[in-house]
Short mmCIF file of C-alpha atoms in Angstrom, two decimals:
data_model
loop_
_atom_site.label_atom_id
_atom_site.label_comp_id
_atom_site.label_asym_id
_atom_site.label_seq_id
_atom_site.Cartn_x
_atom_site.Cartn_y
_atom_site.Cartn_z
CA UNK P 34 -13.67 14.51 35.26
CA UNK P 35 -10.67 16.77 35.58
CA UNK P 36 -11.64 19.20 32.88
CA UNK P 37 -15.24 19.52 33.97
CA UNK P 38 -15.10 22.81 35.85
CA UNK P 39 -13.61 24.82 33.03
CA UNK P 40 -13.78 22.48 30.01
CA UNK P 41 -10.43 23.96 29.03
CA UNK P 42 -7.74 21.30 28.88
CA UNK P 43 -4.03 21.87 29.04
CA UNK P 44 -1.75 20.31 26.44
CA UNK P 45 -0.16 18.16 29.15
CA UNK P 46 -3.59 16.86 30.17
CA UNK P 47 -4.36 15.89 26.57
CA UNK P 48 -1.03 14.09 26.20
CA UNK P 49 -1.69 12.25 29.45
CA UNK P 50 -5.06 11.09 28.10
CA UNK P 51 -3.51 10.05 24.78
CA UNK P 52 -0.93 7.97 26.63
CA UNK P 53 -3.87 5.87 27.80
CA UNK P 54 -5.02 5.19 24.21
CA UNK P 55 -3.35 1.94 23.24
CA UNK P 56 -2.89 0.40 19.81
CA UNK P 57 -5.89 -1.96 19.50
CA UNK P 58 -3.65 -4.69 18.07
CA UNK P 59 -0.81 -4.20 20.57
CA UNK P 60 -2.44 -3.05 23.80
CA UNK P 61 0.83 -2.41 25.67
CA UNK P 62 1.98 0.63 23.70
CA UNK P 63 0.15 3.92 23.28
CA UNK P 64 -0.55 5.83 20.10
CA UNK P 65 1.90 8.48 21.36
CA UNK P 66 4.68 5.93 21.92
CA UNK P 67 4.14 4.45 18.46
CA UNK P 68 4.56 7.86 16.86
CA UNK P 69 1.02 7.88 15.45
CA UNK P 70 0.26 11.16 17.25
CA UNK P 71 2.30 13.84 15.49
CA UNK P 72 1.03 17.07 17.02
CA UNK P 73 -1.22 18.25 19.83
CA UNK P 74 -2.44 21.83 20.08
CA UNK P 75 -4.95 23.33 22.49
CA UNK P 76 -6.79 26.59 21.83
CA UNK P 77 -9.45 27.44 24.38
CA UNK P 78 -11.75 24.44 24.61
CA UNK P 79 -10.63 23.10 21.26
CA UNK P 80 -8.14 20.26 20.99
CA UNK P 81 -6.43 19.76 17.63
CA UNK P 82 -4.61 16.47 17.14
CA UNK P 83 -2.64 15.44 14.10
CA UNK P 84 -2.12 11.74 13.51
CA UNK P 85 -0.39 9.71 10.81
CA UNK P 86 -1.25 6.19 9.67
CA UNK P 87 1.25 3.39 10.18
CA UNK P 88 0.30 1.49 7.00
CA UNK P 89 -2.07 2.77 4.28
CA UNK P 90 -4.39 -0.17 4.77
CA UNK P 91 -4.09 -0.57 8.52
CA UNK P 92 -7.62 -1.47 9.68
CA UNK P 93 -6.83 -0.22 13.19
CA UNK P 94 -6.55 3.43 12.12
CA UNK P 95 -10.27 4.12 12.21
CA UNK P 96 -10.55 2.45 15.58
CA UNK P 97 -7.64 4.50 16.86
CA UNK P 98 -9.42 7.70 15.79
CA UNK P 99 -12.57 6.59 17.62
CA UNK P 100 -10.56 5.61 20.69
CA UNK P 101 -8.87 9.02 20.80
CA UNK P 102 -12.23 10.83 20.61
CA UNK P 103 -13.75 8.53 23.20
CA UNK P 104 -10.85 8.95 25.64
CA UNK P 105 -10.99 12.75 25.39
CA UNK P 106 -14.77 12.76 25.61
CA UNK P 107 -14.63 10.66 28.79
CA UNK P 108 -12.60 13.48 30.36
CA UNK P 109 -15.13 16.05 29.21
CA UNK P 110 -13.33 17.27 26.09
CA UNK P 111 -15.61 16.95 23.08
CA UNK P 112 -14.33 19.81 20.95
CA UNK P 113 -11.75 17.74 19.09
CA UNK P 114 -10.36 18.18 15.61
CA UNK P 115 -8.52 15.14 14.26
CA UNK P 116 -6.38 15.64 11.22
CA UNK P 117 -4.49 12.94 9.30
CA UNK P 118 -1.18 13.67 7.60
CA UNK P 119 0.87 11.32 5.40
CA UNK P 120 4.11 13.21 5.35
CA UNK P 121 6.65 12.68 6.76
CA UNK P 122 5.82 9.00 6.35
CA UNK P 123 5.56 7.06 9.59
CA UNK P 124 8.64 5.08 10.55
CA UNK P 125 9.38 2.59 13.33
CA UNK P 126 12.43 4.74 14.14
CA UNK P 127 9.98 6.99 16.03
CA UNK P 128 9.30 4.27 18.60
CA UNK P 129 11.30 5.07 21.73
CA UNK P 130 13.44 2.81 23.92
CA UNK P 131 10.80 2.44 26.63
CA UNK P 132 8.12 1.35 24.16
CA UNK P 133 10.54 -1.09 22.53
CA UNK P 134 11.08 -2.73 25.89
CA UNK P 135 7.30 -2.95 26.39
CA UNK P 136 6.97 -4.69 23.02
CA UNK P 137 9.70 -7.17 23.92
CA UNK P 138 8.12 -7.94 27.30
CA UNK P 139 4.81 -8.50 25.47
CA UNK P 140 6.47 -11.10 23.23
CA UNK P 141 7.05 -8.99 20.12
CA UNK P 142 10.63 -8.44 18.98
CA UNK P 143 11.09 -4.66 18.63
CA UNK P 144 12.05 -3.25 15.22
CA UNK P 145 15.64 -2.69 14.15
CA UNK P 146 16.63 0.49 12.32
CA UNK P 147 14.31 1.27 9.39
CA UNK P 148 15.60 -0.15 6.14
CA UNK P 149 16.22 1.92 3.06
CA UNK P 150 13.28 1.60 0.69
CA UNK P 151 13.42 1.91 -3.04
CA UNK P 152 14.32 -0.30 -5.91
CA UNK P 153 15.79 -3.20 -3.98
CA UNK P 154 15.03 -6.65 -5.33
CA UNK P 155 15.89 -10.14 -4.09
CA UNK P 156 17.46 -8.69 -0.96
CA UNK P 157 18.21 -10.72 2.11
CA UNK P 158 17.60 -9.23 5.51
CA UNK P 159 20.58 -7.85 7.34
CA UNK P 160 20.36 -9.02 10.93
CA UNK P 161 18.46 -11.85 12.62
CA UNK P 162 15.66 -10.80 14.97
CA UNK P 163 16.35 -11.45 18.65
CA UNK P 164 13.94 -13.89 20.29
CA UNK P 165 11.84 -11.89 22.81
CA UNK P 166 11.44 -15.00 24.93
CA UNK P 167 14.98 -16.40 25.40
CA UNK P 168 17.13 -13.64 23.92
CA UNK P 169 18.80 -15.84 21.31
CA UNK P 170 19.82 -14.40 17.94
CA UNK P 171 19.71 -17.85 16.42
CA UNK P 172 16.35 -17.22 14.74
CA UNK P 173 14.91 -17.68 11.27
CA UNK P 174 12.51 -15.51 9.33
CA UNK P 175 9.36 -17.48 8.63
CA UNK P 176 7.42 -14.85 6.71
CA UNK P 177 7.89 -11.15 5.98
CA UNK P 178 4.19 -10.69 6.60
CA UNK P 179 2.44 -11.53 9.85
CA UNK P 180 -0.79 -11.31 11.80
CA UNK P 181 -1.01 -7.53 11.28
CA UNK P 182 0.44 -5.17 8.69
CA UNK P 183 3.22 -4.13 11.07
CA UNK P 184 4.57 -7.58 11.97
CA UNK P 185 6.71 -10.37 10.50
CA UNK P 186 6.85 -13.99 11.73
CA UNK P 187 10.05 -15.61 13.00
CA UNK P 188 10.93 -18.82 14.75
CA UNK P 189 13.60 -19.18 17.43
CA UNK P 190 16.00 -22.07 16.75
CA UNK P 191 17.17 -22.06 20.38
CA UNK P 192 13.89 -22.27 22.31
CA UNK P 193 11.83 -23.43 19.31
CA UNK P 194 9.14 -20.81 19.89
CA UNK P 195 7.62 -18.84 17.02
CA UNK P 196 7.37 -15.08 17.60
CA UNK P 197 6.25 -11.84 16.00
CA UNK P 198 8.65 -9.09 15.09
CA UNK P 199 7.60 -5.47 14.72
CA UNK P 200 8.90 -4.88 11.18
CA UNK P 201 11.56 -2.21 10.73
CA UNK P 202 9.76 0.19 8.45
CA UNK B 232 -10.46 -3.24 -31.90
CA UNK B 233 -7.16 -1.58 -32.63
CA UNK B 234 -6.11 1.35 -30.53
CA UNK B 235 -4.08 4.11 -32.18
CA UNK B 236 -0.65 4.73 -30.71
CA UNK B 237 -0.72 7.42 -28.09
CA UNK B 238 2.32 9.35 -29.23
CA UNK B 239 1.23 11.98 -31.69
CA UNK B 240 -2.44 11.10 -31.44
CA UNK B 241 -4.76 14.09 -31.38
CA UNK B 242 -6.64 14.16 -28.16
CA UNK B 243 -9.47 16.24 -26.89
CA UNK B 244 -8.44 18.46 -23.97
CA UNK B 245 -9.11 16.90 -20.61
CA UNK B 246 -11.48 18.91 -18.45
CA UNK B 247 -9.82 18.15 -15.12
CA UNK B 248 -6.41 16.54 -15.73
CA UNK B 249 -5.45 16.39 -12.06
CA UNK B 250 -8.60 14.44 -11.26
CA UNK B 251 -7.92 12.09 -14.19
CA UNK B 252 -4.33 11.62 -13.08
CA UNK B 253 -5.31 10.77 -9.51
CA UNK B 254 -7.93 8.30 -10.78
CA UNK B 255 -5.22 6.49 -12.75
CA UNK B 256 -3.01 6.23 -9.68
CA UNK B 257 -5.87 5.21 -7.40
CA UNK B 258 -7.53 2.76 -9.78
CA UNK B 259 -4.28 0.89 -10.48
CA UNK B 260 -3.94 0.18 -6.78
CA UNK B 261 -7.60 -0.46 -6.00
CA UNK B 262 -8.02 -2.94 -8.86
CA UNK B 263 -4.74 -4.75 -8.24
CA UNK B 264 -5.50 -4.81 -4.52
CA UNK B 265 -8.87 -6.39 -5.23
CA UNK B 266 -7.28 -9.02 -7.49
CA UNK B 267 -4.77 -9.80 -4.75
CA UNK B 268 -7.53 -10.04 -2.15
CA UNK B 269 -9.08 -12.86 -4.19
CA UNK B 270 -6.30 -15.07 -2.80
CA UNK B 271 -7.47 -14.58 0.77
CA UNK B 272 -8.21 -18.06 2.07
CA UNK B 273 -6.80 -19.66 -1.09
CA UNK B 274 -3.03 -19.16 -0.66
CA UNK B 275 -0.71 -22.11 -1.31
CA UNK B 276 0.62 -21.97 2.25
CA UNK B 277 -0.63 -20.12 5.31
CA UNK B 278 2.24 -17.61 5.45
CA UNK B 279 1.71 -16.70 1.83
CA UNK B 280 -2.02 -16.38 2.29
CA UNK B 281 -1.33 -13.87 5.06
CA UNK B 282 1.28 -12.08 2.96
CA UNK B 283 -1.11 -11.66 0.02
CA UNK B 284 -3.89 -10.39 2.27
CA UNK B 285 -1.43 -7.85 3.74
CA UNK B 286 -0.32 -6.68 0.31
CA UNK B 287 -3.95 -6.42 -0.82
CA UNK B 288 -4.73 -4.35 2.26
CA UNK B 289 -1.85 -1.94 1.57
CA UNK B 290 -2.92 -1.52 -2.06
CA UNK B 291 -6.60 -0.98 -1.29
CA UNK B 292 -5.57 1.48 1.45
CA UNK B 293 -3.40 3.40 -1.02
CA UNK B 294 -6.22 3.33 -3.57
CA UNK B 295 -8.62 4.65 -0.96
CA UNK B 296 -6.36 7.61 -0.05
CA UNK B 297 -5.71 8.45 -3.70
CA UNK B 298 -9.40 8.27 -4.65
CA UNK B 299 -10.27 10.42 -1.66
CA UNK B 300 -7.83 13.04 -2.92
CA UNK B 301 -9.26 12.63 -6.43
CA UNK B 302 -12.76 13.26 -5.06
CA UNK B 303 -11.64 16.42 -3.28
CA UNK B 304 -9.91 17.58 -6.47
CA UNK B 305 -13.03 16.95 -8.53
CA UNK B 306 -15.10 19.03 -6.14
CA UNK B 307 -18.37 17.28 -6.99
CA UNK B 308 -18.91 15.78 -3.56
CA UNK B 309 -17.77 12.26 -4.43
CA UNK B 310 -15.74 10.51 -1.77
CA UNK B 311 -13.52 7.44 -2.15
CA UNK B 312 -16.46 5.05 -1.70
CA UNK B 313 -18.52 6.81 -4.36
CA UNK B 314 -15.59 6.58 -6.77
CA UNK B 315 -14.80 2.95 -5.98
CA UNK B 316 -18.31 1.56 -5.95
CA UNK B 317 -20.44 3.79 -8.13
CA UNK B 318 -18.38 4.22 -11.25
CA UNK B 319 -18.92 1.92 -14.19
CA UNK B 320 -16.21 0.08 -16.09
CA UNK B 321 -15.57 2.81 -18.73
CA UNK B 322 -14.96 5.31 -15.94
CA UNK B 323 -12.09 3.30 -14.46
CA UNK B 324 -8.64 4.53 -15.42
CA UNK B 325 -6.40 1.65 -14.38
CA UNK B 326 -3.93 0.03 -16.78
CA UNK B 327 -5.19 -3.26 -18.21
CA UNK B 328 -2.28 -5.14 -16.59
CA UNK B 329 -3.83 -4.95 -13.13
CA UNK B 330 -7.36 -6.04 -14.09
CA UNK B 331 -6.42 -9.41 -15.63
CA UNK B 332 -7.74 -12.35 -13.57
CA UNK B 333 -5.36 -13.51 -10.88
CA UNK B 334 -4.48 -16.73 -12.72
CA UNK B 335 -2.24 -19.20 -10.94
CA UNK B 336 0.21 -18.25 -8.18
CA UNK B 337 3.03 -17.67 -10.69
CA UNK B 338 0.84 -15.32 -12.74
CA UNK B 339 -0.10 -13.35 -9.62
CA UNK B 340 3.49 -13.03 -8.42
CA UNK B 341 5.04 -12.19 -11.80
CA UNK B 342 2.39 -9.51 -12.33
CA UNK B 343 2.96 -8.19 -8.81
CA UNK B 344 6.68 -7.98 -9.48
CA UNK B 345 6.18 -6.14 -12.79
CA UNK B 346 3.83 -3.68 -11.09
CA UNK B 347 5.86 -3.27 -7.88
CA UNK B 348 9.01 -2.32 -9.78
CA UNK B 349 7.02 0.21 -11.81
CA UNK B 350 5.21 1.54 -8.76
CA UNK B 351 8.38 2.06 -6.72
CA UNK B 352 9.92 4.13 -9.53
CA UNK B 353 6.71 6.08 -10.10
CA UNK B 354 6.14 6.81 -6.41
CA UNK B 355 9.76 7.84 -5.97
CA UNK B 356 9.21 10.49 -8.65
CA UNK B 357 5.84 11.51 -7.21
CA UNK B 358 7.16 12.02 -3.69
CA UNK B 359 9.28 14.85 -5.12
CA UNK B 360 6.18 16.47 -6.60
CA UNK B 361 5.41 20.00 -5.43
CA UNK B 362 1.74 19.01 -5.13
CA UNK B 363 2.03 18.37 -1.40
CA UNK B 364 -1.00 16.10 -0.77
CA UNK B 365 0.15 13.69 -3.47
CA UNK B 366 3.81 13.86 -2.46
CA UNK B 367 2.79 12.83 1.07
CA UNK B 368 0.72 9.86 -0.10
CA UNK B 369 3.50 8.80 -2.46
CA UNK B 370 6.20 8.85 0.22
CA UNK B 371 4.01 6.64 2.39
CA UNK B 372 3.07 4.19 -0.38
CA UNK B 373 6.68 4.03 -1.54
CA UNK B 374 7.75 2.38 1.71
CA UNK B 375 5.00 -0.20 1.40
CA UNK B 376 5.60 -0.98 -2.25
CA UNK B 377 9.36 -1.30 -1.67
CA UNK B 378 8.51 -4.02 0.84
CA UNK B 379 6.14 -5.66 -1.68
CA UNK B 380 8.84 -5.56 -4.36
CA UNK B 381 11.26 -7.47 -2.17
CA UNK B 382 8.62 -10.12 -1.64
CA UNK B 383 7.49 -10.42 -5.27
CA UNK B 384 11.04 -10.42 -6.70
CA UNK B 385 11.95 -13.17 -4.24
CA UNK B 386 9.08 -15.23 -5.58
CA UNK B 387 10.00 -14.60 -9.22
CA UNK B 388 13.45 -15.98 -8.39
CA UNK B 389 12.11 -18.99 -6.50
CA UNK B 390 9.55 -19.87 -9.16
CA UNK B 391 11.77 -19.21 -12.17
CA UNK B 392 14.81 -20.96 -10.73
CA UNK B 393 12.74 -23.63 -8.98
CA UNK B 394 11.25 -26.81 -10.37
CA UNK B 395 10.49 -27.51 -14.03
CA UNK B 396 6.82 -26.97 -13.21
CA UNK B 397 7.29 -23.64 -11.44
CA UNK B 398 9.69 -22.43 -14.13
CA UNK B 399 7.21 -23.27 -16.89
CA UNK B 400 4.40 -21.47 -15.07
CA UNK B 401 6.51 -18.38 -14.35
CA UNK B 402 7.68 -18.23 -17.97
CA UNK B 403 4.13 -18.64 -19.26
CA UNK B 404 2.99 -15.82 -16.96
CA UNK B 405 5.77 -13.53 -18.15
CA UNK B 406 4.95 -14.32 -21.80
CA UNK B 407 1.29 -13.56 -21.28
CA UNK B 408 1.78 -10.41 -19.19
CA UNK B 409 4.52 -8.83 -21.26
CA UNK B 410 2.31 -7.07 -23.81
CA UNK B 411 0.36 -5.40 -21.00
CA UNK B 412 3.42 -3.68 -19.52
CA UNK B 413 3.87 -1.03 -22.22
CA UNK B 414 0.75 0.81 -21.15
CA UNK B 415 2.32 1.64 -17.78
CA UNK B 416 4.80 3.95 -19.48
CA UNK B 417 2.53 5.74 -21.90
CA UNK B 418 2.42 9.48 -21.68
CA UNK B 419 -0.45 11.62 -22.90
CA UNK B 420 -2.16 14.97 -22.53
CA UNK B 421 -3.05 14.26 -18.91
CA UNK B 422 0.60 13.70 -17.93
CA UNK B 423 1.49 16.84 -19.82
CA UNK B 424 -1.24 18.93 -18.18
CA UNK B 425 -0.47 17.94 -14.56
CA UNK B 426 2.98 19.47 -14.91
CA UNK B 427 1.16 22.68 -14.09
CA UNK B 428 0.21 21.06 -10.76
CA UNK B 429 3.85 20.33 -9.98
CA UNK B 430 3.61 16.65 -10.98
CA UNK B 431 6.55 15.84 -13.21
CA UNK B 432 7.19 12.17 -13.92
CA UNK B 433 9.63 11.26 -16.66
CA UNK B 434 7.92 8.16 -18.03
CA UNK B 435 10.76 7.34 -20.45
CA UNK B 436 13.34 7.45 -17.66
CA UNK B 437 11.17 5.26 -15.46
CA UNK B 438 10.70 2.78 -18.27
CA UNK B 439 14.40 2.46 -18.90
CA UNK B 440 15.20 1.85 -15.22
CA UNK B 441 12.26 -0.56 -14.96
CA UNK B 442 13.60 -2.55 -17.91
CA UNK B 443 16.99 -2.84 -16.21
CA UNK B 444 15.46 -4.14 -12.98
CA UNK B 445 13.14 -6.56 -14.73
CA UNK B 446 15.97 -7.83 -16.95
CA UNK B 447 18.20 -8.35 -13.92
CA UNK B 448 15.66 -10.28 -11.83
CA UNK B 449 14.33 -12.41 -14.69
CA UNK B 450 17.89 -13.28 -15.77
CA UNK B 451 18.73 -14.45 -12.25
CA UNK B 452 15.44 -16.38 -12.25
CA UNK B 453 16.52 -18.10 -15.50
CA UNK B 454 13.48 -16.68 -17.29
CA UNK B 455 13.51 -15.36 -20.83
CA UNK B 456 12.16 -11.90 -21.54
CA UNK B 457 9.69 -11.96 -24.43
CA UNK B 458 10.60 -9.88 -27.47
CA UNK B 459 9.23 -6.35 -27.68
CA UNK B 460 6.01 -6.24 -29.65
CA UNK B 461 2.62 -4.62 -29.91
CA UNK B 462 1.38 -3.40 -26.55
CA UNK B 463 -2.11 -3.46 -25.11
CA UNK B 464 -3.47 0.00 -24.39
CA UNK B 465 -6.65 1.86 -23.54
CA UNK B 466 -7.16 1.39 -19.81
CA UNK B 467 -6.11 4.96 -19.05
CA UNK B 468 -8.95 6.15 -21.31
CA UNK B 469 -11.53 3.72 -19.97
CA UNK B 470 -11.14 0.95 -22.53
CA UNK B 471 -10.73 -2.30 -20.69
CA UNK B 472 -10.47 -6.03 -21.22
CA UNK B 473 -13.61 -8.09 -20.72
CA UNK B 474 -12.37 -9.02 -17.26
CA UNK B 475 -12.77 -5.70 -15.46
CA UNK B 476 -16.57 -5.59 -15.68
CA UNK B 477 -16.86 -9.00 -14.04
CA UNK B 478 -14.49 -7.98 -11.29
CA UNK B 479 -16.36 -4.75 -10.63
CA UNK B 480 -19.69 -6.60 -10.51
CA UNK B 481 -18.37 -8.62 -7.61
CA UNK B 482 -16.56 -5.73 -5.96
CA UNK B 483 -19.49 -3.32 -6.18
CA UNK B 484 -22.53 -5.55 -5.62
CA UNK B 485 -22.90 -5.01 -1.88
CA UNK B 486 -22.46 -1.23 -2.01
CA UNK B 487 -24.91 -0.94 -4.92
CA UNK B 488 -27.51 -3.28 -3.43
CA UNK B 489 -27.52 -1.43 -0.12
CA UNK B 490 -26.50 2.16 -0.88
CA UNK B 491 -25.65 4.11 2.26
CA UNK B 492 -25.82 0.99 4.44
CA UNK B 493 -24.08 1.24 7.81
CA UNK B 494 -22.98 -1.29 10.36
#
């Protein structure tokens, strides 16, 4: 209980704790690495954290909020204000190189650059996802929607394994 | 019952136009999301079942955020759950298009396409609104609905330009849905009043771009656009088809039977 003597955390301490809070659906990357945590401020004993949802209907968001509170509480910090913002809208471009490598090692193809939204119909995808298992680019998109809101399903034509891709968003 | 045309109709001033406006945005997405969720476990193939559940989740999530904002705007202590589960049918402000039963797969996908194209244009305008809480929600939802539009327009193409059976079903869906699309582009005293809140959406401009997109996709899908005709209307003022009440009964039964229940 590092904060026990004073109960006053430093911003670095809070970030360190948040690095331990993983996405419940993808337990190898933290909520900081995913870009869900937008801002951390410490004033006295009070910790103010701003988060942003990945997808509007992502069922993991509420759990993530609870996990953040629980992780801070376990270190003795209970004076926590959690605020949710929607703008700027979350994008996979905020996921850093290190986290992308963790996704790949976990079996999820990391996202490519976020695609331009808007009034685009009947559009084919630009580049094939790279198989996280064998590294082949000879892959086919199976479905634009996968096991969670943030993933699409592909199949590798080289090693014949199906795999998830973290959608560029 | 015939509904008078909105343009030029005398209307009583709306007490809280911003609240009304947010209800319209939220109810469109909540009701369509619920209709889409009815496919969960019934999709034609597993991937599509998952896709429809994902789309439903996005729409219900958007509806939830918009109704939450509506509740805050109203200032009467109602949250998103109170608005979703404890309003009756005449208090819903969604367009009639989204409340129609899900029909067959072609009906669901053609409707989704018609709504997605509208929603993307509407959200694009709303994200430029100076009403910051709404602009933020719109910019988020825009990304999701752009993704949905790609999916639904793909299906319109595959169904329309597919087999004789799929073509016939897609055409029948388009024919049936067409008269419900006009309501999306109506403009009334509420739209006028929220200009004061920094919400400026040019409905006529959206409609003309929407028509271009719909004409382009349906042409490539070898479908025939129905002729312009009388349009259904009334949803924005709480007048609905007979289908919404049945849907709400199912959607609201648990919350109303066990108010305040927790798990």
